Tab-separated table of C-alpha atoms and ligand atoms in Angstrom:
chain	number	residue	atom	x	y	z
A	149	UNK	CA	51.035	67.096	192.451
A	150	UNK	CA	53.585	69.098	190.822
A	151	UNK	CA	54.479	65.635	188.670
A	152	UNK	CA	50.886	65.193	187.677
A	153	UNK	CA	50.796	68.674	186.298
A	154	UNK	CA	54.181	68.279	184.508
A	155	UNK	CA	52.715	65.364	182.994
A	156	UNK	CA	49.414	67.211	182.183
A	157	UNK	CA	51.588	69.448	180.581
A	158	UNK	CA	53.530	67.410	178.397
A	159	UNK	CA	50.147	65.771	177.170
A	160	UNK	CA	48.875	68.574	176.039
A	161	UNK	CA	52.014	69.852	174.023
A	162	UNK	CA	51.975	66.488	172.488
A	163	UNK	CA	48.586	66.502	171.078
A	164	UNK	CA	49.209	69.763	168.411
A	165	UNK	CA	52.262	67.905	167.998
A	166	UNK	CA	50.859	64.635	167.064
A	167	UNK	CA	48.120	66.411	165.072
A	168	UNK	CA	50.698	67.748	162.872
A	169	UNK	CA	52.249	64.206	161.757
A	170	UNK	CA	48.301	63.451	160.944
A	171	UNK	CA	47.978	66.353	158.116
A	172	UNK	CA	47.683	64.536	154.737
A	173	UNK	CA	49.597	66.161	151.649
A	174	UNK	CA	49.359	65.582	148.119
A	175	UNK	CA	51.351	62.875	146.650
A	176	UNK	CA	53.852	65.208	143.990
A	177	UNK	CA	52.880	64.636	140.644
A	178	UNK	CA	53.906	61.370	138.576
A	179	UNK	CA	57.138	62.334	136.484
A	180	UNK	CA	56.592	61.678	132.975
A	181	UNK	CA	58.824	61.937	130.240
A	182	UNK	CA	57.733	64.689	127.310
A	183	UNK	CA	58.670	63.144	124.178
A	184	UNK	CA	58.085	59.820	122.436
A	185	UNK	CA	58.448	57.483	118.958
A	186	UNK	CA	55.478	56.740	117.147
A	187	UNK	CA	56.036	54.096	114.733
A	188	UNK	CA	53.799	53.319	111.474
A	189	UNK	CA	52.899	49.976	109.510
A	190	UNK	CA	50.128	48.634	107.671
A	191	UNK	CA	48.136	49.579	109.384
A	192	UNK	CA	48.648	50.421	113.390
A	193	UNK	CA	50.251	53.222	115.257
A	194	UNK	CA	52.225	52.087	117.866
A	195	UNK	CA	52.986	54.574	120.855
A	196	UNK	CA	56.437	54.187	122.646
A	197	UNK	CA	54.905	55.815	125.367
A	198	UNK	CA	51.164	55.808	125.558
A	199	UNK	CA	51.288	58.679	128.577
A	200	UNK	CA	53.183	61.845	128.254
A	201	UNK	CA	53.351	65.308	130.895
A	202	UNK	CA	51.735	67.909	129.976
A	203	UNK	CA	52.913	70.902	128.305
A	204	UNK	CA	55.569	70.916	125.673
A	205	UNK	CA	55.661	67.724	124.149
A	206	UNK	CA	57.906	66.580	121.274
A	207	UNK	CA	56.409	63.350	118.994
A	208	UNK	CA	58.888	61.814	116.644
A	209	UNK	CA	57.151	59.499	113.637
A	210	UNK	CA	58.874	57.244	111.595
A	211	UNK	CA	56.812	54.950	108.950
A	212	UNK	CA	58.312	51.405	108.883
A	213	UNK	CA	55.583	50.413	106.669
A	214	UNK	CA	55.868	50.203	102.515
A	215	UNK	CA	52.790	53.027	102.509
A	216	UNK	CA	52.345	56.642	102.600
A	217	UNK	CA	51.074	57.299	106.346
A	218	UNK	CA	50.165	60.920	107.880
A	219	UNK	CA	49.692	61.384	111.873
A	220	UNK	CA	46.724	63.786	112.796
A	221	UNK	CA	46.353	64.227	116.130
A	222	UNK	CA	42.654	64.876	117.323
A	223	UNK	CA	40.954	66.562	120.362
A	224	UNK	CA	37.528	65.553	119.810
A	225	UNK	CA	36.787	66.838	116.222
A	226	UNK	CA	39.486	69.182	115.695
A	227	UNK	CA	42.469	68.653	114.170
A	228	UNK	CA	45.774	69.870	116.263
A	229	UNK	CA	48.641	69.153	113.877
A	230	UNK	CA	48.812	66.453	110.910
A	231	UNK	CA	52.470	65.078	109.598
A	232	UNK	CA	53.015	63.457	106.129
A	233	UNK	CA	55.888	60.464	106.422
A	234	UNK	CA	56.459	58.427	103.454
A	235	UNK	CA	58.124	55.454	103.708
A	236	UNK	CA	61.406	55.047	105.556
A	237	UNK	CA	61.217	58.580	106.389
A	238	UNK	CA	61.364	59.854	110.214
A	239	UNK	CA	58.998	63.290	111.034
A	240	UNK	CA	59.409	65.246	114.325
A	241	UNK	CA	56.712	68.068	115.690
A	242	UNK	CA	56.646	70.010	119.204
A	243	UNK	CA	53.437	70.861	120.847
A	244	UNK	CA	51.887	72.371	123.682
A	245	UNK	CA	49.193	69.374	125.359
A	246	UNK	CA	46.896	70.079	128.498
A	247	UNK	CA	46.383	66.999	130.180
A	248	UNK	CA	43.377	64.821	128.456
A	249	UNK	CA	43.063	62.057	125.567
A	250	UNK	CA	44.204	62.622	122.354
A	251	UNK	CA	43.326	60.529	119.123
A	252	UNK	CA	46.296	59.749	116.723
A	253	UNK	CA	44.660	58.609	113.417
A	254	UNK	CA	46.263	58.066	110.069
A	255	UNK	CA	44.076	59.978	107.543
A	256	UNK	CA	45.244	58.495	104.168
A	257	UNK	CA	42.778	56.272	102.535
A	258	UNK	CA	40.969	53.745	104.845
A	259	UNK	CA	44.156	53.010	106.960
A	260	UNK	CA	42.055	54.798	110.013
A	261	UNK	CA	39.241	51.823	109.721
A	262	UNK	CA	42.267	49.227	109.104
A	263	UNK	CA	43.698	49.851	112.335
A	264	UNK	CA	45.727	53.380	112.455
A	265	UNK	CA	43.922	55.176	115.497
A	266	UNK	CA	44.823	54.981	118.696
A	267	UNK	CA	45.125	57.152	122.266
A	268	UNK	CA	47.741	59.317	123.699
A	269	UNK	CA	47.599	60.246	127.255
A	270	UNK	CA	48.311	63.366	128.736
A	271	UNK	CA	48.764	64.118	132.419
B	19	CU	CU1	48.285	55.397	106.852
């Protein structure tokens, strides 16, 4: 008798127990680096990266191409920071990103419609 209720016993302190190894957390977040090269020819942006971590990001754009190119960066409509890199030349900006989907576009000419536009991930 006194075994059964030892037993009974131990049961029960094993359920809470094992109810604890059930709880689920959240997976930490992914790390992802905050900076990245964008490189420029006629006529396509290429992303080193194509996902970056939020917050303070740093984008570094050099035109390997034998045109003028600018990088805009768009959320939706608006316009969040534009860069003018002539050829050969190498332009570096910081900013601030909540996660989302940015568009990079080249504004110069019809270079957007040729193929300069593409996505950067954030988050
Ligand atoms: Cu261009």
């Amino acid at each position: 008798m006194r075994l059964a209720l030892s037993l009974a016993l131990a049961v029960l302190v094993a359920i809470p127990a094992g109810a604890a190894v059930r709880r689920t957390t959240l997976p930490p977040p992914p790390h992802l680096p905050q900076a990245t090269e964008i490189v420029e020819t006629e006529y396509a942006i290429d992303l080193g990266r194509p996902r970056l971590g939020q917050g303070r990001v740093r984008l570094t754009v050099r035109n390997r191409g034998e045109d003028d190119h600018d990088l805009t960066l768009l959320t939706g409509t608006r316009v969040l920071h534009t860069v003018f890199v002539a050829p050969g030349d190498t332009a570096t900006f910081g900013l601030r990103l909540a996660p989302g989907r940015y568009r990079l576009i080249c504004t110069i000419a019809d270079h957007r419609a040729l193929g300069m536009e593409t996505i950067l991930r954030i988050g």
